Amino acid sequence: MTTPESQSPPPQPPVPVSKDRIYRSPAGLAGGVLLLALALWLGIDALVAGEGRTPWMALAALLFLVPLIAAYTVRPAVFAGDDRLRVRNPFRVIVLPWGQVASFRSGYSNEVFTESGDKYQLWAIPVSLRARKKAARREDRRAAGGGQRRGSVLGGHGQSGARGGGAGSAAIEADGPVRAETDKVMDELREMHEARKPAETSQGEVTVRWAYEVVAPAAAGAVLLAVLLGTG
């Protein structure tokens, strides 16, 4: 028999760990998958059915193109956690503690600035000028429609209509302005930055790592392709 003193304490429940928010470009992913499928289909066909130097040319082209296609379409991602922002760009991975982030900027591209003045582009959150113009047109139509509704309510119901008009305008303001999807993402990152920047766990140094898993095969493919073309 075991005594109460010899019994092991009950296991403690695991501490929940907050997961990072992951931002990627759906259009980039879809286009990258299609391009990779096409490149692999043509390349493998040339490797199997090609004659003479064709298989070597196909191999060099695959080594050169596949890493680059994946780097610019499938690889980019932004991971936003409680303590840091991790930016995975085509050829680099940048880890920025929130305490080192100075600001974000959205122009023709979305960028993050550090306290030391360095700038890094957020490849995974591309800017769509077309989406911005579309959102601006929707916002203009909504604002015009809200003004017409308020005018009709005020004219038809007197004081009770004034209360109804006020509620309607408050609802419109509560919804906020119509924004493009990537601009909404940047707003979320700014909110996380403001909330987490003072935290003790959000301090540290910015680290940058080159993606040699992309650079090495692409460079090897480029060298092999140059040699084959030069000796042909």
Short mmCIF file of C-alpha atoms in Angstrom, two decimals:
data_model
loop_
_atom_site.label_atom_id
_atom_site.label_comp_id
_atom_site.label_asym_id
_atom_site.label_seq_id
_atom_site.Cartn_x
_atom_site.Cartn_y
_atom_site.Cartn_z
CA MET A 1 0.00 0.00 0.00
CA THR A 2 1.06 3.55 -0.67
CA THR A 3 0.69 6.23 1.94
CA PRO A 4 -0.70 9.67 1.11
CA GLU A 5 2.80 11.09 1.63
CA SER A 6 4.28 8.78 -1.02
CA GLN A 7 1.70 9.54 -3.68
CA SER A 8 2.94 11.83 -6.46
CA PRO A 9 1.12 15.15 -6.81
CA PRO A 10 -1.40 15.39 -9.62
CA PRO A 11 0.03 16.69 -12.88
CA GLN A 12 -0.41 20.39 -13.45
CA PRO A 13 -2.32 21.46 -16.56
CA PRO A 14 -0.05 22.85 -19.28
CA VAL A 15 0.24 26.59 -19.49
CA PRO A 16 -1.50 27.76 -22.66
CA VAL A 17 0.86 29.31 -25.18
CA SER A 18 -0.52 32.00 -27.43
CA LYS A 19 -0.04 31.22 -31.08
CA ASP A 20 1.37 33.68 -33.54
CA ARG A 21 -0.91 35.38 -36.00
CA ILE A 22 0.21 34.39 -39.47
CA TYR A 23 -0.27 36.72 -42.43
CA ARG A 24 0.29 35.51 -45.99
CA SER A 25 -0.82 36.50 -49.47
CA PRO A 26 -3.51 34.10 -50.79
CA ALA A 27 -2.95 35.33 -54.34
CA GLY A 28 0.80 34.79 -54.01
CA LEU A 29 0.28 31.27 -52.67
CA ALA A 30 -2.13 30.33 -55.44
CA GLY A 31 0.08 31.78 -58.17
CA GLY A 32 3.19 30.18 -56.72
CA VAL A 33 1.62 26.73 -56.55
CA LEU A 34 0.52 26.99 -60.19
CA LEU A 35 3.95 28.19 -61.35
CA LEU A 36 5.72 25.46 -59.38
CA ALA A 37 3.42 22.79 -60.81
CA LEU A 38 4.04 24.05 -64.35
CA ALA A 39 7.82 24.26 -63.87
CA LEU A 40 8.02 20.78 -62.35
CA TRP A 41 5.81 19.31 -65.06
CA LEU A 42 7.89 20.74 -67.89
CA GLY A 43 11.21 20.09 -66.16
CA ILE A 44 10.52 16.49 -65.22
CA ASP A 45 9.19 15.79 -68.70
CA ALA A 46 12.43 17.16 -70.18
CA LEU A 47 14.50 15.12 -67.72
CA VAL A 48 12.73 11.89 -68.61
CA ALA A 49 12.11 12.30 -72.33
CA GLY A 50 14.90 14.68 -73.32
CA GLU A 51 17.97 13.69 -75.31
CA GLY A 52 21.54 14.90 -75.38
CA ARG A 53 22.09 18.00 -73.24
CA THR A 54 18.37 18.59 -72.69
CA PRO A 55 18.13 16.70 -69.36
CA TRP A 56 21.10 18.67 -67.98
CA MET A 57 19.58 21.94 -69.12
CA ALA A 58 16.28 20.97 -67.52
CA LEU A 59 18.03 20.08 -64.26
CA ALA A 60 19.89 23.39 -64.18
CA ALA A 61 16.71 25.33 -64.95
CA LEU A 62 14.82 23.53 -62.17
CA LEU A 63 17.60 24.19 -59.66
CA PHE A 64 17.57 27.84 -60.59
CA LEU A 65 13.85 28.56 -61.01
CA VAL A 66 12.10 26.41 -58.39
CA PRO A 67 13.80 28.01 -55.33
CA LEU A 68 13.21 31.51 -56.74
CA ILE A 69 9.54 30.87 -57.51
CA ALA A 70 9.00 29.42 -54.04
CA ALA A 71 10.95 32.28 -52.42
CA TYR A 72 8.84 35.02 -53.97
CA THR A 73 5.41 33.36 -53.78
CA VAL A 74 5.09 30.56 -51.22
CA ARG A 75 7.78 31.44 -48.68
CA PRO A 76 6.88 35.03 -47.60
CA ALA A 77 4.97 35.22 -44.32
CA VAL A 78 4.64 37.50 -41.30
CA PHE A 79 4.31 35.97 -37.82
CA ALA A 80 3.05 38.34 -35.12
CA GLY A 81 3.32 37.06 -31.55
CA ASP A 82 3.06 38.56 -28.09
CA ASP A 83 6.77 39.33 -27.87
CA ARG A 84 8.06 39.73 -31.40
CA LEU A 85 7.39 40.17 -35.08
CA ARG A 86 9.00 37.62 -37.38
CA VAL A 87 9.21 38.56 -41.04
CA ARG A 88 10.01 35.80 -43.53
CA ASN A 89 10.98 37.47 -46.79
CA PRO A 90 12.24 35.75 -49.97
CA PHE A 91 15.91 35.65 -48.91
CA ARG A 92 15.94 36.67 -45.24
CA VAL A 93 14.22 36.02 -41.92
CA ILE A 94 14.04 39.10 -39.69
CA VAL A 95 13.08 38.80 -36.02
CA LEU A 96 12.04 42.09 -34.46
CA PRO A 97 11.08 42.27 -30.77
CA TRP A 98 8.18 44.68 -30.38
CA GLY A 99 10.39 46.93 -28.27
CA GLN A 100 12.68 47.45 -31.28
CA VAL A 101 9.87 48.31 -33.71
CA ALA A 102 9.51 52.05 -34.26
CA SER A 103 6.64 52.25 -36.75
CA PHE A 104 4.91 50.80 -39.77
CA ARG A 105 4.42 52.52 -43.10
CA SER A 106 1.98 51.74 -45.89
CA GLY A 107 2.68 53.38 -49.24
CA TYR A 108 3.31 51.48 -52.43
CA SER A 109 4.60 48.69 -50.18
CA ASN A 110 4.14 47.79 -46.51
CA GLU A 111 7.25 48.32 -44.40
CA VAL A 112 8.38 48.14 -40.80
CA PHE A 113 10.98 50.49 -39.29
CA THR A 114 13.21 49.74 -36.32
CA GLU A 115 14.34 52.12 -33.60
CA SER A 116 17.79 52.23 -35.24
CA GLY A 117 16.29 53.40 -38.54
CA ASP A 118 16.49 50.13 -40.51
CA LYS A 119 13.66 49.37 -42.90
CA TYR A 120 12.30 45.95 -43.86
CA GLN A 121 9.64 45.28 -46.45
CA LEU A 122 6.73 42.98 -45.60
CA TRP A 123 6.61 40.82 -48.72
CA ALA A 124 3.75 38.71 -47.38
CA ILE A 125 1.46 41.75 -47.10
CA PRO A 126 1.49 43.28 -50.59
CA VAL A 127 -0.24 46.58 -51.30
CA SER A 128 -3.10 46.55 -53.79
CA LEU A 129 -3.83 50.03 -55.14
CA ARG A 130 -6.88 48.59 -56.88
CA ALA A 131 -8.25 47.29 -53.57
CA ARG A 132 -7.64 50.68 -51.95
CA LYS A 133 -9.52 52.50 -54.71
CA LYS A 134 -12.37 49.99 -54.46
CA ALA A 135 -12.56 50.45 -50.68
CA ALA A 136 -12.53 54.24 -51.09
CA ARG A 137 -15.44 54.07 -53.55
CA ARG A 138 -17.42 51.84 -51.19
CA GLU A 139 -16.74 54.23 -48.31
CA ASP A 140 -17.93 57.18 -50.41
CA ARG A 141 -21.13 55.34 -51.37
CA ARG A 142 -21.76 54.32 -47.76
CA ALA A 143 -21.21 57.87 -46.52
CA ALA A 144 -23.57 59.25 -49.16
CA GLY A 145 -26.19 56.61 -48.36
CA GLY A 146 -25.92 57.29 -44.64
CA GLY A 147 -26.51 61.02 -45.19
CA GLN A 148 -29.60 60.36 -47.32
CA ARG A 149 -31.03 57.95 -44.74
CA ARG A 150 -30.51 60.44 -41.92
CA GLY A 151 -32.18 63.20 -43.93
CA SER A 152 -35.25 61.09 -44.73
CA VAL A 153 -35.64 59.94 -41.14
CA LEU A 154 -35.36 63.47 -39.76
CA GLY A 155 -37.91 64.80 -42.25
CA GLY A 156 -40.48 62.07 -41.64
CA HIS A 157 -40.55 61.51 -37.89
CA GLY A 158 -39.73 64.73 -36.06
CA GLN A 159 -38.16 64.24 -32.66
CA SER A 160 -38.46 60.47 -32.68
CA GLY A 161 -36.85 60.53 -36.10
CA ALA A 162 -33.95 62.51 -34.69
CA ARG A 163 -33.33 59.76 -32.18
CA GLY A 164 -33.49 57.16 -34.91
CA GLY A 165 -31.14 59.17 -37.12
CA GLY A 166 -28.66 59.51 -34.29
CA ALA A 167 -28.66 55.76 -33.70
CA GLY A 168 -28.19 55.11 -37.38
CA SER A 169 -25.22 57.45 -37.62
CA ALA A 170 -23.68 55.92 -34.51
CA ALA A 171 -23.98 52.48 -36.06
CA ILE A 172 -22.25 53.70 -39.19
CA GLU A 173 -19.44 55.24 -37.17
CA ALA A 174 -19.13 52.08 -35.07
CA ASP A 175 -18.52 50.02 -38.18
CA GLY A 176 -15.55 52.22 -39.06
CA PRO A 177 -14.39 53.23 -42.53
CA VAL A 178 -14.17 50.70 -45.32
CA ARG A 179 -10.55 49.59 -45.67
CA ALA A 180 -8.59 47.38 -48.04
CA GLU A 181 -7.72 43.98 -46.58
CA THR A 182 -3.97 44.57 -46.36
CA ASP A 183 -4.57 47.95 -44.71
CA LYS A 184 -6.67 46.16 -42.07
CA VAL A 185 -3.75 43.79 -41.48
CA MET A 186 -1.39 46.74 -41.00
CA ASP A 187 -3.85 48.27 -38.52
CA GLU A 188 -3.78 45.01 -36.53
CA LEU A 189 0.02 45.03 -36.47
CA ARG A 190 0.05 48.65 -35.26
CA GLU A 191 -2.38 47.77 -32.47
CA MET A 192 -0.25 44.80 -31.38
CA HIS A 193 2.85 46.98 -31.48
CA GLU A 194 1.30 49.68 -29.30
CA ALA A 195 0.00 47.12 -26.81
CA ARG A 196 3.15 44.97 -26.52
CA LYS A 197 6.01 47.46 -27.03
CA PRO A 198 6.43 48.32 -23.29
CA ALA A 199 6.36 44.67 -22.15
CA GLU A 200 9.55 43.33 -20.58
CA THR A 201 9.42 40.17 -22.71
CA SER A 202 9.21 42.29 -25.87
CA GLN A 203 12.73 43.68 -25.51
CA GLY A 204 15.83 42.37 -27.25
CA GLU A 205 17.92 42.71 -30.36
CA VAL A 206 16.92 42.53 -34.01
CA THR A 207 18.30 39.45 -35.76
CA VAL A 208 18.58 38.85 -39.50
CA ARG A 209 19.31 35.44 -41.01
CA TRP A 210 19.91 34.77 -44.69
CA ALA A 211 17.88 31.95 -46.24
CA TYR A 212 20.74 29.81 -47.54
CA GLU A 213 18.27 27.02 -48.28
CA VAL A 214 16.99 29.27 -51.06
CA VAL A 215 20.21 30.99 -52.11
CA ALA A 216 22.39 27.86 -52.36
CA PRO A 217 20.33 25.78 -54.85
CA ALA A 218 19.45 28.85 -56.92
CA ALA A 219 23.14 29.82 -57.16
CA ALA A 220 24.11 26.25 -58.04
CA GLY A 221 21.47 26.15 -60.76
CA ALA A 222 22.60 29.50 -62.14
CA VAL A 223 26.25 28.33 -62.30
CA LEU A 224 25.32 25.04 -63.96
CA LEU A 225 23.07 26.81 -66.45
CA ALA A 226 25.81 29.32 -67.30
CA VAL A 227 28.33 26.52 -67.82
CA LEU A 228 26.00 24.57 -70.08
CA LEU A 229 25.13 27.66 -72.13
CA GLY A 230 28.78 28.70 -72.33
CA THR A 231 29.97 25.30 -73.52
CA GLY A 232 27.11 24.78 -75.93
#
